[in-house]
């Protein structure tokens, strides 16, 4: 295929590439020199940069990558690279061994003139929202690990004041299960060449937080001897806390919480919570234990899918592995944070609660209310007359209370329009034509005590 030489041939070449863009990594950035030929008042001169881009695309098409369809039950991996004027995305997935990745879809986009003026973090958010919309049919059914220069999820969902576009991105991304992870946390990557094609001078990973989609529900099997453990740790400006919920085979919930009175990282708090829960299960004579947590780092390290390199976490890993030998069977699973709310609440509460060792800590009773508090409040009759006295007096005698103003008279007439008196009993017409009987405080208390009479 010869290189294009006229503007018409350039447009035709780029148009044909657009049909197969999902198969070509970083197409937009690669074709940037060719795109420049289509600018207004630009002479079409096929220079060396255009020829290099053309040769790169031709070589890529001669050795096309093999794309694989996604498999349900396995999380997706999204590599997102954002430059000043363009973005690129690769959607991949691990195979059954968990060691090799297959590409599923390639995406690339050139930012508009307005989008190029966004900050780097805002461009990353914009690129993620656009890619998620294009890949919606894949991402709705899977958890997606996002690998990028920075964490747009935290920026979008934790920003205290939302602007118009941030709010739109938040709404667009709220239906997906996306978790930001770092490149160094991946043991092996078959798509490393993707990131190598788009070097960023200050590119570095930001944080290590992985979820896993190995399960969709807690369990579909019943085992009478199986115990379940939910754990979570919390670290904030108020302190550090851990929460555990131990569930017996008879579905008895045992909440356990503790405040950590020493400095630790969030991952250390997660390990502390897991260790406390496993130890509590041993003390309860459990032999079969399923452990669930929303920290993918802890879960995958305990499953030995990820290597534990942090010197602060290695002692925790070793300790829990030694405790695991006491069980006949113990498994570790990752769950989304919304499925771990009770343990998360216990951990957050314990991290914020300042314990006074000189005072006894009372138990906390939590009740459920179906109606607002004001629904149970009855006004007191300060003058000995019921609340409807003036309305009833006006309807019967057509007389106003003494000493009221003209404005109060108009208000009384307007209120009285929806009431009527029958056999000296005042009724109110409801909007659906149901008649409501008006009662005083004594009658209301009697009704609450005995129930309404039909």
CSV table of C-alpha atoms in Angstrom, one decimal:
chain,number,residue,atom,x,y,z
A,1,UNK,CA,0.0,0.0,0.0
A,2,UNK,CA,1.6,3.3,-1.1
A,3,UNK,CA,1.5,6.3,1.2
A,4,UNK,CA,-1.1,8.9,0.4
A,5,UNK,CA,0.0,12.0,-1.5
A,6,UNK,CA,-3.1,14.3,-1.7
A,7,UNK,CA,-5.6,15.6,0.9
A,8,UNK,CA,-8.3,13.3,-0.5
A,9,UNK,CA,-6.0,10.2,-0.2
A,10,UNK,CA,-5.1,11.2,3.4
A,11,UNK,CA,-8.7,11.5,4.3
A,12,UNK,CA,-9.5,8.2,2.7
A,13,UNK,CA,-6.5,6.5,4.5
A,14,UNK,CA,-7.6,7.9,7.9
A,15,UNK,CA,-11.2,6.9,7.2
A,16,UNK,CA,-10.3,3.3,6.5
A,17,UNK,CA,-8.2,3.2,9.7
A,18,UNK,CA,-11.1,4.4,11.7
A,19,UNK,CA,-13.0,1.1,10.9
A,20,UNK,CA,-10.3,-1.0,12.5
A,21,UNK,CA,-9.2,1.5,15.2
A,22,UNK,CA,-10.2,-1.0,18.0
A,23,UNK,CA,-7.5,-3.3,16.8
A,24,UNK,CA,-4.7,-0.8,16.7
A,25,UNK,CA,-3.0,0.4,19.9
A,26,UNK,CA,-2.5,4.2,20.3
A,27,UNK,CA,-3.8,4.9,16.8
A,28,UNK,CA,-4.7,8.6,17.5
A,29,UNK,CA,-1.2,9.4,18.9
A,30,UNK,CA,0.5,7.5,16.2
A,31,UNK,CA,-1.4,9.3,13.4
A,32,UNK,CA,-0.8,12.7,14.9
A,33,UNK,CA,1.6,13.8,12.2
A,34,UNK,CA,-0.8,12.7,9.5
A,35,UNK,CA,-3.7,14.6,11.2
A,36,UNK,CA,-1.7,17.8,11.0
A,37,UNK,CA,-1.9,17.6,7.2
A,38,UNK,CA,-5.7,18.2,7.3
A,39,UNK,CA,-5.5,21.5,9.2
A,40,UNK,CA,-6.9,24.6,7.5
A,41,UNK,CA,-4.5,26.5,5.3
A,42,UNK,CA,-2.1,23.6,5.6
A,43,UNK,CA,-0.2,22.4,2.5
A,44,UNK,CA,-0.2,18.6,2.2
A,45,UNK,CA,3.5,17.8,2.4
A,46,UNK,CA,4.3,14.2,3.2
A,47,UNK,CA,7.4,14.6,5.4
A,48,UNK,CA,9.5,12.1,7.3
A,49,UNK,CA,7.3,12.1,10.4
A,50,UNK,CA,4.3,11.2,8.3
A,51,UNK,CA,6.2,8.4,6.6
A,52,UNK,CA,7.4,7.0,10.0
A,53,UNK,CA,3.8,7.0,11.3
A,54,UNK,CA,2.7,5.3,8.1
A,55,UNK,CA,5.4,2.6,8.3
A,56,UNK,CA,4.5,2.0,12.0
A,57,UNK,CA,0.8,1.5,11.2
A,58,UNK,CA,1.7,-0.8,8.2
A,59,UNK,CA,4.0,-2.9,10.3
A,60,UNK,CA,1.4,-3.1,13.0
A,61,UNK,CA,-1.2,-4.3,10.5
A,62,UNK,CA,1.2,-7.0,9.2
A,63,UNK,CA,1.5,-8.4,12.7
A,64,UNK,CA,-2.0,-7.8,14.3
A,65,UNK,CA,-2.6,-8.7,17.9
A,66,UNK,CA,-5.0,-11.4,18.8
A,67,UNK,CA,-8.0,-10.1,20.6
A,68,UNK,CA,-10.0,-12.3,23.0
A,69,UNK,CA,-13.6,-12.1,24.2
A,70,UNK,CA,-14.1,-11.4,27.9
A,71,UNK,CA,-14.9,-14.2,30.3
A,72,UNK,CA,-17.5,-13.7,32.9
A,73,UNK,CA,-16.3,-14.0,36.5
A,74,UNK,CA,-12.9,-12.5,35.8
A,75,UNK,CA,-12.1,-8.8,36.3
A,76,UNK,CA,-11.1,-6.6,33.4
A,77,UNK,CA,-7.9,-4.5,33.3
A,78,UNK,CA,-8.0,-1.0,31.7
A,79,UNK,CA,-4.7,0.6,30.8
A,80,UNK,CA,-5.4,4.3,30.3
A,81,UNK,CA,-2.7,6.7,29.0
A,82,UNK,CA,-3.5,10.5,28.7
A,83,UNK,CA,-1.3,12.9,26.9
A,84,UNK,CA,-1.7,16.7,26.3
A,85,UNK,CA,-3.7,16.2,23.1
A,86,UNK,CA,-4.8,12.6,23.0
A,87,UNK,CA,-5.7,9.5,25.1
A,88,UNK,CA,-5.4,5.8,24.5
A,89,UNK,CA,-6.9,2.8,26.2
A,90,UNK,CA,-6.5,-0.9,26.2
A,91,UNK,CA,-9.0,-3.2,27.8
A,92,UNK,CA,-7.6,-6.6,28.8
A,93,UNK,CA,-8.2,-9.6,31.0
A,94,UNK,CA,-6.2,-12.4,32.6
A,95,UNK,CA,-6.4,-15.9,31.3
A,96,UNK,CA,-7.4,-18.9,33.4
A,97,UNK,CA,-3.8,-19.1,34.8
A,98,UNK,CA,-3.9,-15.5,36.0
A,99,UNK,CA,-0.4,-14.9,34.7
A,100,UNK,CA,-1.0,-13.9,31.1
A,101,UNK,CA,-3.2,-11.0,29.8
A,102,UNK,CA,-5.2,-10.9,26.6
A,103,UNK,CA,-6.3,-7.7,24.8
A,104,UNK,CA,-10.0,-7.3,24.4
A,105,UNK,CA,-10.4,-3.8,22.9
A,106,UNK,CA,-8.3,-0.8,21.8
A,107,UNK,CA,-9.5,2.8,22.0
A,108,UNK,CA,-7.9,6.1,21.2
A,109,UNK,CA,-9.3,9.6,21.1
A,110,UNK,CA,-8.0,13.1,20.2
A,111,UNK,CA,-9.0,15.7,22.7
A,112,UNK,CA,-11.1,18.7,21.5
A,113,UNK,CA,-9.7,22.2,21.8
A,114,UNK,CA,-11.7,22.8,25.0
A,115,UNK,CA,-10.5,19.4,26.5
A,116,UNK,CA,-6.9,20.2,25.9
A,117,UNK,CA,-7.2,23.1,28.3
A,118,UNK,CA,-8.3,20.9,31.2
A,119,UNK,CA,-5.8,20.0,33.9
A,120,UNK,CA,-4.0,16.7,33.6
A,121,UNK,CA,-6.3,15.2,36.2
A,122,UNK,CA,-9.4,16.5,34.5
A,123,UNK,CA,-8.2,15.1,31.2
A,124,UNK,CA,-7.8,11.7,32.8
A,125,UNK,CA,-11.3,11.9,34.2
A,126,UNK,CA,-12.6,12.9,30.8
A,127,UNK,CA,-10.8,10.1,29.1
A,128,UNK,CA,-12.1,7.5,31.7
A,129,UNK,CA,-15.7,8.7,31.2
A,130,UNK,CA,-15.4,8.5,27.4
A,131,UNK,CA,-13.8,5.1,27.5
A,132,UNK,CA,-16.3,3.7,30.0
A,133,UNK,CA,-19.1,4.9,27.7
A,134,UNK,CA,-17.6,3.2,24.7
A,135,UNK,CA,-16.9,0.0,26.6
A,136,UNK,CA,-20.2,0.0,28.5
A,137,UNK,CA,-21.2,-3.5,27.2
A,138,UNK,CA,-18.1,-5.0,28.7
A,139,UNK,CA,-17.7,-3.0,32.0
A,140,UNK,CA,-21.2,-3.4,33.2
A,141,UNK,CA,-20.7,-7.1,33.8
A,142,UNK,CA,-17.2,-7.0,35.3
A,143,UNK,CA,-15.1,-5.3,37.9
A,144,UNK,CA,-12.6,-3.1,36.1
A,145,UNK,CA,-9.1,-2.4,37.4
A,146,UNK,CA,-7.9,1.0,36.1
A,147,UNK,CA,-4.2,1.5,35.5
A,148,UNK,CA,-3.3,5.1,34.8
A,149,UNK,CA,-0.9,7.9,35.8
A,150,UNK,CA,-3.3,9.2,38.5
A,151,UNK,CA,-6.5,8.2,40.2
A,152,UNK,CA,-9.5,9.9,38.6
A,153,UNK,CA,-12.0,7.8,40.7
A,154,UNK,CA,-10.9,9.4,43.9
A,155,UNK,CA,-10.9,12.9,42.3
A,156,UNK,CA,-14.5,12.5,40.9
A,157,UNK,CA,-16.2,10.8,43.9
A,158,UNK,CA,-14.4,12.6,46.7
A,159,UNK,CA,-14.4,16.1,45.4
A,160,UNK,CA,-16.4,18.3,47.9
A,161,UNK,CA,-17.6,20.8,45.4
A,162,UNK,CA,-18.8,19.4,42.1
A,163,UNK,CA,-18.7,21.5,38.9
A,164,UNK,CA,-20.9,20.8,36.0
A,165,UNK,CA,-18.6,18.5,34.1
A,166,UNK,CA,-17.4,16.7,37.3
A,167,UNK,CA,-21.0,16.0,38.2
A,168,UNK,CA,-21.7,14.6,34.7
A,169,UNK,CA,-18.6,12.3,34.9
A,170,UNK,CA,-19.7,11.2,38.4
A,171,UNK,CA,-23.2,10.2,37.1
A,172,UNK,CA,-21.7,8.4,34.1
A,173,UNK,CA,-19.2,6.4,36.1
A,174,UNK,CA,-21.5,5.6,39.1
A,175,UNK,CA,-22.9,2.5,37.3
A,176,UNK,CA,-19.6,0.8,36.9
A,177,UNK,CA,-17.4,-1.1,39.4
A,178,UNK,CA,-14.1,0.6,38.7
A,179,UNK,CA,-11.1,0.5,41.1
A,180,UNK,CA,-7.8,2.3,40.6
A,181,UNK,CA,-4.7,0.2,40.8
A,182,UNK,CA,-1.0,0.7,40.2
A,183,UNK,CA,1.2,-0.7,37.5
A,184,UNK,CA,3.8,-2.2,39.9
A,185,UNK,CA,1.2,-4.3,41.5
A,186,UNK,CA,0.7,-6.4,38.4
A,187,UNK,CA,3.0,-9.4,38.4
A,188,UNK,CA,3.3,-9.7,34.7
A,189,UNK,CA,1.8,-7.7,31.8
A,190,UNK,CA,1.5,-8.8,28.2
A,191,UNK,CA,0.4,-5.3,27.4
A,192,UNK,CA,3.5,-3.5,28.7
A,193,UNK,CA,4.3,-2.4,25.2
A,194,UNK,CA,1.2,-0.4,25.2
A,195,UNK,CA,2.5,1.9,28.0
A,196,UNK,CA,5.9,1.9,26.5
A,197,UNK,CA,4.5,3.4,23.3
A,198,UNK,CA,3.3,6.4,25.2
A,199,UNK,CA,6.1,7.5,27.6
A,200,UNK,CA,5.3,10.3,30.0
A,201,UNK,CA,8.3,12.0,31.6
A,202,UNK,CA,6.9,12.1,35.2
A,203,UNK,CA,4.9,8.9,34.9
A,204,UNK,CA,4.8,6.9,38.1
A,205,UNK,CA,2.2,4.9,40.0
A,206,UNK,CA,0.3,6.5,42.8
A,207,UNK,CA,-1.2,3.9,45.1
A,208,UNK,CA,-1.9,0.2,45.5
A,209,UNK,CA,-5.5,-0.7,45.8
A,210,UNK,CA,-6.9,-3.7,43.9
A,211,UNK,CA,-10.3,-5.3,44.0
A,212,UNK,CA,-11.0,-8.8,42.6
A,213,UNK,CA,-14.2,-10.1,41.0
A,214,UNK,CA,-13.6,-13.8,41.7
A,215,UNK,CA,-17.0,-14.0,43.4
A,216,UNK,CA,-20.3,-12.3,42.7
A,217,UNK,CA,-22.1,-13.3,45.9
A,218,UNK,CA,-20.9,-14.4,49.3
A,219,UNK,CA,-21.7,-18.1,48.8
A,220,UNK,CA,-24.1,-20.3,46.9
A,221,UNK,CA,-23.4,-23.4,48.9
A,222,UNK,CA,-24.4,-24.3,52.4
A,223,UNK,CA,-22.2,-26.0,54.9
A,224,UNK,CA,-23.4,-26.4,58.4
A,225,UNK,CA,-19.9,-26.2,59.8
A,226,UNK,CA,-18.8,-23.2,57.8
A,227,UNK,CA,-18.1,-19.9,59.6
A,228,UNK,CA,-18.0,-16.6,57.7
A,229,UNK,CA,-15.7,-13.6,58.5
A,230,UNK,CA,-16.1,-10.0,57.3
A,231,UNK,CA,-13.3,-7.6,58.2
A,232,UNK,CA,-12.3,-4.0,57.5
A,233,UNK,CA,-9.8,-1.5,58.7
A,234,UNK,CA,-10.0,2.3,58.8
A,235,UNK,CA,-7.4,5.0,59.1
A,236,UNK,CA,-8.3,8.7,59.2
A,237,UNK,CA,-7.3,11.9,60.9
A,238,UNK,CA,-9.1,10.8,64.1
A,239,UNK,CA,-7.1,7.6,64.4
A,240,UNK,CA,-7.1,3.9,63.4
A,241,UNK,CA,-9.8,1.3,64.0
A,242,UNK,CA,-10.7,-2.2,62.9
A,243,UNK,CA,-14.0,-4.0,62.6
A,244,UNK,CA,-14.9,-7.6,62.3
A,245,UNK,CA,-18.2,-9.5,61.9
A,246,UNK,CA,-18.0,-13.2,62.6
A,247,UNK,CA,-21.0,-15.2,61.4
A,248,UNK,CA,-21.7,-18.7,62.8
A,249,UNK,CA,-23.1,-21.6,60.9
A,250,UNK,CA,-26.5,-20.8,62.5
A,251,UNK,CA,-26.3,-17.2,61.1
A,252,UNK,CA,-25.5,-15.6,64.5
A,253,UNK,CA,-23.7,-12.3,63.9
A,254,UNK,CA,-20.8,-11.5,66.3
A,255,UNK,CA,-19.5,-8.0,65.9
A,256,UNK,CA,-16.0,-7.2,67.1
A,257,UNK,CA,-14.2,-3.9,67.0
A,258,UNK,CA,-11.0,-2.3,68.4
A,259,UNK,CA,-9.2,1.0,68.3
A,260,UNK,CA,-5.5,0.8,67.3
A,261,UNK,CA,-3.5,3.1,69.6
A,262,UNK,CA,-0.4,3.1,67.5
A,263,UNK,CA,0.6,4.6,64.1
A,264,UNK,CA,-0.1,2.4,61.2
A,265,UNK,CA,-1.0,2.6,57.5
A,266,UNK,CA,-4.4,1.7,56.0
A,267,UNK,CA,-3.0,-1.7,54.8
A,268,UNK,CA,-1.7,-2.5,58.3
A,269,UNK,CA,-5.1,-1.7,59.7
A,270,UNK,CA,-6.7,-4.1,57.2
A,271,UNK,CA,-4.2,-6.8,58.2
A,272,UNK,CA,-4.9,-6.1,61.9
A,273,UNK,CA,-8.6,-6.6,61.3
A,274,UNK,CA,-8.1,-9.8,59.4
A,275,UNK,CA,-5.8,-11.2,62.1
A,276,UNK,CA,-8.3,-10.3,64.9
A,277,UNK,CA,-11.1,-12.0,63.0
A,278,UNK,CA,-9.2,-15.1,62.3
A,279,UNK,CA,-8.1,-15.4,65.9
A,280,UNK,CA,-11.7,-14.9,67.1
A,281,UNK,CA,-12.8,-17.7,64.7
A,282,UNK,CA,-10.2,-20.0,66.3
A,283,UNK,CA,-11.5,-19.1,69.8
A,284,UNK,CA,-15.0,-20.0,68.6
A,285,UNK,CA,-13.7,-23.5,67.6
A,286,UNK,CA,-14.3,-22.9,63.9
A,287,UNK,CA,-12.7,-25.4,61.5
A,288,UNK,CA,-14.0,-24.2,58.2
A,289,UNK,CA,-13.7,-20.4,57.6
A,290,UNK,CA,-14.5,-18.1,54.7
A,291,UNK,CA,-12.9,-14.7,55.0
A,292,UNK,CA,-14.2,-11.7,53.1
A,293,UNK,CA,-12.7,-8.2,52.9
A,294,UNK,CA,-12.8,-5.2,50.6
A,295,UNK,CA,-9.0,-4.8,50.5
A,296,UNK,CA,-7.8,-6.5,47.4
A,297,UNK,CA,-4.2,-6.0,48.4
A,298,UNK,CA,-4.6,-8.1,51.6
A,299,UNK,CA,-6.8,-10.7,50.0
A,300,UNK,CA,-4.6,-11.3,47.0
A,301,UNK,CA,-1.5,-11.4,49.2
A,302,UNK,CA,-3.0,-14.0,51.5
A,303,UNK,CA,-4.0,-16.0,48.5
A,304,UNK,CA,-0.4,-15.7,47.4
A,305,UNK,CA,-1.5,-14.2,44.0
A,306,UNK,CA,0.5,-11.1,44.8
A,307,UNK,CA,3.9,-10.9,46.4
A,308,UNK,CA,4.2,-9.3,49.8
A,309,UNK,CA,7.1,-6.9,49.6
A,310,UNK,CA,6.3,-4.2,52.2
A,311,UNK,CA,8.4,-4.9,55.3
A,312,UNK,CA,5.6,-3.6,57.5
A,313,UNK,CA,3.1,-6.2,56.1
A,314,UNK,CA,5.4,-9.3,56.0
A,315,UNK,CA,5.0,-10.0,59.7
A,316,UNK,CA,1.2,-9.8,59.4
A,317,UNK,CA,1.2,-12.1,56.4
A,318,UNK,CA,3.3,-14.7,58.2
A,319,UNK,CA,1.2,-14.5,61.4
A,320,UNK,CA,-2.1,-15.0,59.5
A,321,UNK,CA,-0.6,-17.9,57.5
A,322,UNK,CA,0.4,-19.6,60.8
A,323,UNK,CA,-3.1,-19.2,62.2
A,324,UNK,CA,-4.5,-20.6,59.0
A,325,UNK,CA,-2.8,-23.9,59.6
A,326,UNK,CA,-5.2,-24.4,62.6
A,327,UNK,CA,-8.2,-24.7,60.3
A,328,UNK,CA,-9.3,-27.6,58.2
A,329,UNK,CA,-10.1,-25.2,55.4
A,330,UNK,CA,-9.8,-21.4,55.1
A,331,UNK,CA,-10.4,-19.3,52.0
A,332,UNK,CA,-10.0,-15.6,51.3
A,333,UNK,CA,-12.3,-13.7,49.0
A,334,UNK,CA,-12.7,-10.1,48.0
A,335,UNK,CA,-16.0,-8.3,48.1
A,336,UNK,CA,-17.0,-4.7,47.0
A,337,UNK,CA,-17.1,-2.2,49.8
A,338,UNK,CA,-20.9,-1.9,49.6
A,339,UNK,CA,-21.2,-5.6,50.5
A,340,UNK,CA,-19.0,-5.0,53.6
A,341,UNK,CA,-20.9,-2.1,55.2
A,342,UNK,CA,-21.2,-3.6,58.7
A,343,UNK,CA,-17.5,-4.2,59.2
A,344,UNK,CA,-16.7,-0.9,57.5
A,345,UNK,CA,-19.0,0.9,60.0
A,346,UNK,CA,-17.5,-0.8,63.0
A,347,UNK,CA,-14.0,0.1,61.8
A,348,UNK,CA,-14.9,3.7,61.1
A,349,UNK,CA,-16.6,4.1,64.4
A,350,UNK,CA,-13.7,2.6,66.4
A,351,UNK,CA,-11.3,4.9,64.6
A,352,UNK,CA,-13.2,8.0,65.5
A,353,UNK,CA,-14.3,7.1,69.1
A,354,UNK,CA,-12.0,8.4,71.8
A,355,UNK,CA,-11.9,5.8,74.6
A,356,UNK,CA,-11.8,7.1,78.2
A,357,UNK,CA,-10.5,4.2,80.2
A,358,UNK,CA,-11.9,5.6,83.4
A,359,UNK,CA,-15.5,5.5,82.3
A,360,UNK,CA,-17.5,2.4,81.4
A,361,UNK,CA,-18.5,2.3,77.8
A,362,UNK,CA,-22.2,1.5,77.6
A,363,UNK,CA,-23.7,-0.7,74.9
A,364,UNK,CA,-25.2,1.0,71.9
A,365,UNK,CA,-28.8,0.1,70.9
A,366,UNK,CA,-29.9,0.9,67.4
A,367,UNK,CA,-33.6,1.0,66.6
A,368,UNK,CA,-35.4,1.4,63.3
A,369,UNK,CA,-37.9,4.2,62.8
A,370,UNK,CA,-40.4,4.2,60.0
A,371,UNK,CA,-41.7,7.7,60.4
A,372,UNK,CA,-40.2,11.1,61.2
A,373,UNK,CA,-40.1,12.1,64.8
A,374,UNK,CA,-42.5,15.0,64.4
A,375,UNK,CA,-45.3,12.6,63.3
A,376,UNK,CA,-45.7,11.5,67.0
A,377,UNK,CA,-45.8,15.0,68.4
A,378,UNK,CA,-49.2,16.4,69.6
A,379,UNK,CA,-49.6,20.1,70.3
A,380,UNK,CA,-50.6,21.1,73.8
A,381,UNK,CA,-53.8,23.1,74.2
A,382,UNK,CA,-52.4,26.1,76.1
A,383,UNK,CA,-55.8,27.9,76.5
A,384,UNK,CA,-57.9,24.8,77.1
A,385,UNK,CA,-59.5,25.0,73.6
A,386,UNK,CA,-58.8,22.5,70.8
A,387,UNK,CA,-56.7,23.6,67.8
A,388,UNK,CA,-59.8,23.8,65.6
A,389,UNK,CA,-61.9,26.0,68.0
A,390,UNK,CA,-61.8,29.2,65.9
A,391,UNK,CA,-62.6,27.3,62.7
A,392,UNK,CA,-65.6,25.5,64.2
A,393,UNK,CA,-66.9,28.6,65.9
A,394,UNK,CA,-66.8,30.5,62.6
A,395,UNK,CA,-68.6,27.8,60.6
A,396,UNK,CA,-71.4,27.5,63.2
A,397,UNK,CA,-71.9,31.2,64.1
A,398,UNK,CA,-70.2,33.1,61.3
A,399,UNK,CA,-68.4,35.1,63.9
A,400,UNK,CA,-64.7,36.0,64.1
A,401,UNK,CA,-62.7,35.8,67.3
A,402,UNK,CA,-62.5,39.1,69.0
A,403,UNK,CA,-59.4,41.3,68.4
A,404,UNK,CA,-58.1,39.7,65.2
A,405,UNK,CA,-56.9,41.7,62.2
A,406,UNK,CA,-58.3,41.8,58.7
A,407,UNK,CA,-55.4,39.6,57.5
A,408,UNK,CA,-56.2,37.0,60.1
A,409,UNK,CA,-59.9,37.1,59.2
A,410,UNK,CA,-59.0,36.3,55.5
A,411,UNK,CA,-56.8,33.4,56.7
A,412,UNK,CA,-59.6,32.0,58.8
A,413,UNK,CA,-62.1,32.2,55.9
A,414,UNK,CA,-59.6,30.4,53.7
A,415,UNK,CA,-58.9,27.6,56.2
A,416,UNK,CA,-62.6,27.2,56.9
A,417,UNK,CA,-63.4,26.5,53.2
A,418,UNK,CA,-62.1,22.9,53.5
A,419,UNK,CA,-64.0,22.1,56.8
A,420,UNK,CA,-67.7,21.5,57.6
A,421,UNK,CA,-69.7,20.7,60.7
A,422,UNK,CA,-72.1,17.7,60.9
A,423,UNK,CA,-73.9,17.0,64.2
A,424,UNK,CA,-71.5,19.3,66.1
A,425,UNK,CA,-68.5,17.3,64.8
A,426,UNK,CA,-65.9,19.0,62.6
A,427,UNK,CA,-64.7,17.3,59.5
A,428,UNK,CA,-62.0,18.2,56.9
A,429,UNK,CA,-62.3,17.3,53.3
A,430,UNK,CA,-59.2,15.6,52.0
A,431,UNK,CA,-57.9,16.0,48.4
A,432,UNK,CA,-59.2,12.5,47.6
A,433,UNK,CA,-62.6,13.3,49.0
A,434,UNK,CA,-62.0,11.3,52.2
A,435,UNK,CA,-63.5,13.0,55.3
A,436,UNK,CA,-61.1,13.4,58.2
A,437,UNK,CA,-62.6,13.9,61.7
A,438,UNK,CA,-60.9,16.6,63.8
A,439,UNK,CA,-60.1,15.6,67.3
A,440,UNK,CA,-58.6,17.4,70.4
A,441,UNK,CA,-55.7,16.3,72.5
A,442,UNK,CA,-57.7,14.0,74.8
A,443,UNK,CA,-59.4,12.2,71.9
A,444,UNK,CA,-56.0,11.9,70.1
A,445,UNK,CA,-54.4,10.2,73.1
A,446,UNK,CA,-57.4,7.8,73.4
A,447,UNK,CA,-57.1,6.9,69.7
A,448,UNK,CA,-53.3,6.2,70.1
A,449,UNK,CA,-54.0,4.0,73.2
A,450,UNK,CA,-57.0,2.0,71.8
A,451,UNK,CA,-56.6,2.4,68.1
A,452,UNK,CA,-59.0,4.0,65.6
A,453,UNK,CA,-62.7,3.0,65.8
A,454,UNK,CA,-64.5,2.2,62.6
